[in-house]
C-alpha positions as a Markdown table, in Angstrom:
| # | Residue | x | y | z |
|---|---|---|---|---|
| 1 | Gln | -206.8 | 181.0 | 83.0 |
| 2 | Leu | -204.4 | 179.4 | 80.5 |
| 3 | Arg | -204.9 | 182.3 | 78.2 |
| 4 | Arg | -203.6 | 184.6 | 80.9 |
| 5 | Leu | -200.4 | 182.7 | 81.5 |
| 6 | Gly | -197.3 | 184.0 | 79.8 |
| 7 | Gly | -195.8 | 182.1 | 76.9 |
| 8 | Leu | -198.5 | 179.5 | 76.3 |
| 9 | Asp | -200.1 | 179.3 | 72.8 |
| 10 | Val | -203.6 | 178.2 | 73.7 |
| 11 | Ser | -205.2 | 177.4 | 70.4 |
| 12 | Gly | -207.9 | 179.8 | 69.2 |
| 13 | Asp | -209.6 | 176.8 | 67.5 |
| 14 | Ala | -209.4 | 174.8 | 70.6 |
| 15 | Leu | -210.8 | 177.5 | 72.9 |
| 16 | Ala | -212.7 | 180.2 | 70.9 |
| 17 | Thr | -214.6 | 177.7 | 68.7 |
| 18 | Trp | -214.7 | 174.9 | 71.3 |
| 19 | Gly | -218.2 | 173.6 | 70.7 |
| 20 | Ser | -220.4 | 174.3 | 67.7 |
| 21 | Gly | -222.4 | 171.1 | 68.1 |
| 22 | Arg | -219.7 | 168.6 | 67.1 |
| 23 | Asp | -216.9 | 169.9 | 69.3 |
| 24 | Ser | -216.2 | 168.8 | 72.8 |
| 25 | Gly | -214.0 | 168.9 | 75.8 |
| 26 | Ser | -213.0 | 166.2 | 78.2 |
| 27 | Glu | -211.8 | 166.6 | 81.8 |
| 28 | Thr | -210.1 | 163.4 | 82.9 |
| 29 | Glu | -210.2 | 162.7 | 86.7 |
| 30 | Gly | -213.2 | 164.9 | 87.3 |
| 31 | Gly | -212.7 | 164.9 | 91.1 |
| 32 | Asp | -215.1 | 167.2 | 92.7 |
| 33 | Gly | -216.0 | 169.0 | 89.4 |
| 34 | Ala | -214.3 | 172.3 | 90.3 |
| 35 | Thr | -212.5 | 172.5 | 86.9 |
| 36 | Ala | -215.7 | 171.7 | 85.1 |
| 37 | Glu | -217.4 | 174.6 | 86.9 |
| 38 | Glu | -214.6 | 177.0 | 86.0 |
| 39 | Leu | -214.6 | 176.0 | 82.3 |
| 40 | Asp | -218.4 | 176.3 | 82.3 |
| 41 | Ala | -218.1 | 179.9 | 83.6 |
| 42 | Glu | -215.6 | 180.8 | 80.9 |
| 43 | Gln | -217.5 | 179.2 | 78.0 |
| 44 | Lys | -221.1 | 180.1 | 78.7 |
| 45 | Thr | -221.7 | 181.5 | 75.2 |
| 46 | Leu | -220.4 | 178.4 | 73.4 |
| 47 | Glu | -222.2 | 175.3 | 72.2 |
| 48 | Leu | -220.0 | 172.6 | 73.8 |
| 49 | Trp | -220.2 | 169.5 | 76.0 |
| 50 | Leu | -217.8 | 168.8 | 78.8 |
| 51 | Leu | -217.2 | 165.3 | 80.2 |
| 52 | Gly | -215.5 | 164.7 | 83.5 |
| 53 | Leu | -214.1 | 161.2 | 84.2 |
| 54 | Asp | -213.1 | 159.7 | 87.5 |
| 55 | Leu | -212.8 | 156.2 | 89.0 |
| 56 | Ser | -214.2 | 157.4 | 92.4 |
| 57 | Pro | -218.0 | 157.1 | 92.8 |
| 58 | His | -217.7 | 159.3 | 95.9 |
| 59 | Phe | -216.0 | 162.2 | 94.1 |
| 60 | Leu | -218.4 | 161.9 | 91.2 |
| 61 | Ala | -221.3 | 162.2 | 93.6 |
| 62 | Val | -219.7 | 165.2 | 95.2 |
| 63 | Gly | -219.1 | 166.8 | 91.8 |
| 64 | Arg | -222.7 | 166.2 | 90.7 |
| 65 | Arg | -224.0 | 167.6 | 94.0 |
| 66 | Leu | -221.8 | 170.7 | 93.7 |
| 67 | Leu | -223.3 | 171.4 | 90.2 |
| 68 | Glu | -226.7 | 171.2 | 91.7 |
| 69 | Leu | -225.8 | 173.5 | 94.5 |
| 70 | Cys | -224.1 | 176.1 | 92.3 |
| 71 | Pro | -227.1 | 178.5 | 92.1 |
| 72 | Glu | -227.6 | 178.4 | 95.9 |
| 73 | Gly | -224.1 | 179.5 | 96.8 |
| 74 | Gly | -222.5 | 178.4 | 100.0 |
| 75 | Gly | -221.7 | 179.2 | 103.6 |
| 76 | Glu | -223.9 | 180.6 | 106.3 |
| 77 | Ala | -224.3 | 183.9 | 104.6 |
| 78 | Asn | -225.2 | 182.1 | 101.3 |
| 79 | Arg | -222.2 | 183.6 | 99.6 |
| 80 | Pro | -221.7 | 182.5 | 96.0 |
| 81 | Trp | -219.1 | 180.0 | 95.0 |
| 82 | Val | -215.6 | 181.1 | 94.0 |
| 83 | Asn | -216.9 | 181.2 | 90.4 |
| 84 | Ala | -220.4 | 182.4 | 89.6 |
| 85 | Val | -221.7 | 179.4 | 87.7 |
| 86 | Ser | -224.9 | 177.4 | 87.4 |
| 87 | Ser | -226.0 | 173.9 | 86.8 |
| 88 | Asp | -225.5 | 173.1 | 83.1 |
| 89 | Ala | -226.8 | 170.2 | 81.1 |
| 90 | Arg | -223.7 | 170.3 | 78.9 |
| 91 | Ile | -221.6 | 169.1 | 81.8 |
| 92 | Ser | -221.6 | 165.4 | 82.6 |
| 93 | Leu | -219.6 | 163.3 | 85.0 |
| 94 | Arg | -218.9 | 159.6 | 84.3 |
| 95 | Arg | -217.0 | 156.8 | 86.1 |
| 96 | Ala | -214.3 | 155.6 | 83.9 |
| 97 | Asp | -210.6 | 154.7 | 83.7 |
| 98 | Val | -208.9 | 157.7 | 82.1 |
| 99 | Ala | -206.3 | 155.4 | 80.6 |
| 100 | Ser | -209.0 | 153.6 | 78.7 |
| 101 | Thr | -212.0 | 155.9 | 78.2 |
| 102 | Asp | -213.9 | 154.0 | 75.4 |
| 103 | Leu | -214.3 | 157.4 | 73.7 |
| 104 | Pro | -214.0 | 157.3 | 69.9 |
| 105 | Asp | -210.8 | 158.5 | 68.2 |
| 106 | Gly | -210.7 | 162.2 | 67.7 |
| 107 | Ala | -213.6 | 162.9 | 69.9 |
| 108 | Ala | -212.4 | 166.0 | 71.8 |
| 109 | Asp | -210.9 | 169.4 | 71.1 |
| 110 | Val | -209.3 | 169.6 | 74.6 |
| 111 | Val | -208.3 | 167.2 | 77.3 |
| 112 | Cys | -207.6 | 168.7 | 80.7 |
| 113 | Leu | -205.5 | 167.0 | 83.5 |
| 114 | Ser | -205.7 | 169.2 | 86.5 |
| 115 | Leu | -203.6 | 168.1 | 89.5 |
| 116 | Val | -203.9 | 164.4 | 88.4 |
| 117 | Ile | -200.4 | 163.3 | 87.5 |
| 118 | His | -198.9 | 163.5 | 91.0 |
| 119 | Glu | -201.4 | 160.9 | 92.0 |
| 120 | Leu | -200.0 | 158.4 | 89.4 |
| 121 | Pro | -196.8 | 156.4 | 88.8 |
| 122 | Pro | -194.9 | 157.6 | 85.7 |
| 123 | Glu | -196.0 | 154.6 | 83.6 |
| 124 | Ala | -199.7 | 155.3 | 84.3 |
| 125 | Thr | -199.1 | 158.9 | 83.4 |
| 126 | Arg | -197.7 | 157.9 | 80.0 |
| 127 | Glu | -200.8 | 155.6 | 79.5 |
| 128 | Val | -203.2 | 158.4 | 80.4 |
| 129 | Cys | -201.4 | 160.9 | 78.1 |
| 130 | Ala | -201.4 | 158.4 | 75.2 |
| 131 | Glu | -205.1 | 157.9 | 75.6 |
| 132 | Ala | -205.6 | 161.7 | 75.6 |
| 133 | Phe | -203.6 | 161.9 | 72.3 |
| 134 | Arg | -205.9 | 159.2 | 70.8 |
| 135 | Val | -209.2 | 160.9 | 71.7 |
| 136 | Leu | -208.0 | 164.4 | 70.7 |
| 137 | Lys | -208.8 | 165.7 | 67.2 |
| 138 | Arg | -206.0 | 166.9 | 64.9 |
| 139 | Gly | -204.9 | 170.2 | 66.3 |
| 140 | Gly | -206.5 | 169.5 | 69.7 |
| 141 | Gln | -204.7 | 170.3 | 72.9 |
| 142 | Leu | -203.8 | 168.5 | 76.2 |
| 143 | Trp | -203.8 | 171.0 | 79.1 |
| 144 | Ile | -202.0 | 170.0 | 82.2 |
| 145 | Thr | -201.7 | 171.8 | 85.5 |
| 146 | Glu | -199.4 | 170.3 | 88.2 |
| 147 | Met | -197.1 | 170.8 | 91.2 |
| 148 | Asp | -193.6 | 172.0 | 90.2 |
| 149 | Phe | -191.0 | 170.5 | 92.4 |
| 150 | Asp | -188.4 | 172.7 | 90.7 |
| 151 | Thr | -189.8 | 175.7 | 92.6 |
| 152 | Pro | -188.2 | 176.8 | 95.9 |
| 153 | Gly | -191.4 | 176.1 | 97.9 |
| 154 | Phe | -191.8 | 172.5 | 96.9 |
| 155 | Thr | -188.0 | 171.9 | 97.0 |
| 156 | Lys | -188.0 | 173.1 | 100.6 |
| 157 | Leu | -191.1 | 171.0 | 101.5 |
| 158 | Arg | -189.5 | 167.8 | 100.0 |
| 159 | Ser | -186.3 | 168.5 | 102.0 |
| 160 | Asn | -188.2 | 168.2 | 105.3 |
| 161 | Pro | -188.4 | 164.4 | 105.9 |
| 162 | Leu | -191.1 | 164.6 | 108.5 |
| 163 | Leu | -193.4 | 167.0 | 106.7 |
| 164 | Phe | -193.0 | 165.2 | 103.3 |
| 165 | Ser | -193.7 | 161.8 | 105.0 |
| 166 | Leu | -196.9 | 163.1 | 106.3 |
| 167 | Ile | -198.0 | 164.4 | 102.9 |
| 168 | Arg | -197.0 | 161.1 | 101.3 |
| 169 | Ser | -199.3 | 159.2 | 103.6 |
| 170 | Thr | -202.2 | 160.4 | 101.4 |
| 171 | Glu | -200.1 | 160.9 | 98.2 |
| 172 | Pro | -198.4 | 157.5 | 97.7 |
| 173 | Tyr | -196.7 | 158.4 | 94.4 |
| 174 | Leu | -195.6 | 161.9 | 95.2 |
| 175 | Asp | -191.9 | 161.1 | 95.6 |
| 176 | Glu | -192.0 | 159.2 | 92.3 |
| 177 | Tyr | -193.8 | 162.1 | 90.7 |
| 178 | Ala | -191.2 | 164.6 | 92.0 |
| 179 | Asp | -188.4 | 162.6 | 90.5 |
| 180 | Tyr | -190.3 | 162.2 | 87.2 |
| 181 | Gln | -191.2 | 165.9 | 87.0 |
| 182 | Thr | -187.8 | 167.4 | 87.9 |
| 183 | Ser | -186.1 | 165.1 | 85.5 |
| 184 | Gly | -187.9 | 166.9 | 82.7 |
| 185 | Gln | -189.2 | 163.6 | 81.4 |
| 186 | Leu | -192.9 | 164.5 | 81.1 |
| 187 | Pro | -192.5 | 166.9 | 78.0 |
| 188 | Asn | -190.2 | 164.3 | 76.4 |
| 189 | Asp | -192.8 | 161.6 | 77.0 |
| 190 | Leu | -195.5 | 163.7 | 75.4 |
| 191 | Ala | -193.3 | 164.3 | 72.4 |
| 192 | Ala | -192.6 | 160.6 | 72.1 |
| 193 | Ile | -196.4 | 159.9 | 72.2 |
| 194 | Gly | -196.8 | 162.2 | 69.2 |
| 195 | Phe | -197.6 | 165.7 | 70.3 |
| 196 | Gly | -196.0 | 168.2 | 68.0 |
| 197 | Thr | -195.6 | 171.2 | 70.3 |
| 198 | Val | -195.2 | 171.0 | 74.1 |
| 199 | Lys | -194.9 | 174.3 | 76.0 |
| 200 | Leu | -194.9 | 174.8 | 79.8 |
| 201 | Thr | -194.9 | 177.9 | 81.9 |
| 202 | Ala | -195.3 | 179.0 | 85.5 |
| 203 | Ala | -198.9 | 178.9 | 86.7 |
| 204 | Thr | -198.2 | 180.0 | 90.3 |
| 205 | Gly | -195.1 | 180.2 | 92.5 |
| 206 | Arg | -195.4 | 176.4 | 93.0 |
| 207 | His | -197.3 | 175.1 | 89.9 |
| 208 | Phe | -196.7 | 174.8 | 86.2 |
| 209 | Ala | -199.1 | 174.8 | 83.3 |
| 210 | Leu | -198.5 | 172.8 | 80.1 |
| 211 | Val | -200.1 | 172.8 | 76.7 |
| 212 | Ala | -199.3 | 170.0 | 74.3 |
| 213 | Thr | -200.8 | 170.3 | 70.8 |
| 214 | Lys | -201.6 | 167.3 | 68.5 |
| 215 | Pro | -200.3 | 167.9 | 65.0 |
| 216 | Ala | -203.0 | 169.2 | 62.7 |
| 217 | Asp | -201.3 | 167.5 | 59.7 |
| 218 | Ala | -201.4 | 163.7 | 59.7 |
| 219 | Ala | -198.5 | 163.5 | 57.3 |
| 220 | Ala | -196.3 | 165.8 | 59.4 |
| 221 | Ala | -197.2 | 163.8 | 62.5 |
| 222 | Ala | -196.0 | 160.6 | 60.8 |
| 223 | Ser | -192.8 | 162.1 | 59.5 |
| 224 | Ser | -189.7 | 161.5 | 61.6 |
| 225 | Ser | -188.1 | 164.6 | 60.0 |
| 226 | Ser | -190.6 | 166.8 | 62.0 |
| 227 | Pro | -189.4 | 166.4 | 65.6 |
| 228 | Ala | -191.6 | 167.8 | 68.4 |
| 229 | Ile | -190.9 | 171.3 | 69.7 |
| 230 | Val | -190.5 | 171.4 | 73.5 |
| 231 | Glu | -190.3 | 174.8 | 75.1 |
| 232 | Asp | -189.8 | 175.4 | 78.8 |
| 233 | Leu | -190.8 | 179.0 | 79.6 |
| 234 | Arg | -191.0 | 178.7 | 83.4 |
| 235 | Ala | -187.9 | 180.8 | 84.1 |
| 236 | Glu | -189.0 | 183.5 | 81.7 |
| 237 | Phe | -192.5 | 183.8 | 83.3 |
| 238 | Ala | -191.6 | 182.8 | 86.9 |
| 239 | Lys | -194.1 | 184.0 | 89.5 |
| 240 | Ala | -193.7 | 184.9 | 93.2 |
| 241 | Asp | -194.6 | 182.2 | 95.7 |
| 242 | Thr | -197.7 | 183.6 | 97.4 |
| 243 | His | -198.5 | 180.3 | 99.2 |
| 244 | Leu | -199.8 | 181.4 | 102.6 |
| 245 | Lys | -197.6 | 180.2 | 105.5 |
| 246 | Thr | -199.5 | 178.7 | 108.5 |
| 247 | Trp | -198.4 | 181.4 | 110.9 |
| 248 | Glu | -199.5 | 184.1 | 108.4 |
| 249 | Ser | -202.9 | 182.5 | 108.1 |
| 250 | Lys | -203.3 | 182.5 | 111.9 |
| 251 | Lys | -202.0 | 186.0 | 112.1 |
| 252 | Ser | -204.5 | 187.3 | 109.6 |
| 253 | Lys | -207.5 | 186.0 | 111.5 |
| 254 | Pro | -209.3 | 188.3 | 114.0 |
| 255 | Asp | -209.2 | 187.5 | 117.7 |
| 256 | Gly | -211.6 | 184.8 | 118.6 |
| 257 | Ala | -212.0 | 183.5 | 115.0 |
């Protein structure tokens, strides 16, 4: 999916040769395992391992069960899942604090944070990204997908006090995240951590995708004369907001549904 987004330089080394026995990927905050399933579908031909980390035993159990159920499909008509995937021994889910994974330095080619940061206060986000930087190999990449409160859809949502309060009842750090994200501080924090190139682009009409690359050259990474490159390409590759409105969802259903 990242390869199809405009403006992002997803490393060929990080993606096309992700694997080969020694290479690896890490999905922090594994949640229900959906991202693991999608990556598995994309990388069936590669020798890789993928580790999903989460602090919730419940969601880890859900993720493991979904991987078991993949071949069976879902729904009353036994329809397949959104992505045609199957259980794969290369995927494992583990309970761990993503800010302190206990993984060795340089263990992963890719670290993925998919809809994680809005669940955290900014200081915790910095700790998680610093841990990602540590476990990445030289030239490895951090992939982030998140809500974009600079988009009209989320701006409008946040301006509705009642609706936003209801959402915050289950997302306690959402307001802090919105301030943090719209201030543009996230790419700057990633640069301060040590990432050499940080690029972000529009993923949907309401979300952004970001790729931060760890410098391949240790000497260049240590040199203060080589500042990080931060590129914001969201305006150039802006997408229409296709988020379905409630009334449109009801309108599209047949009578009696």
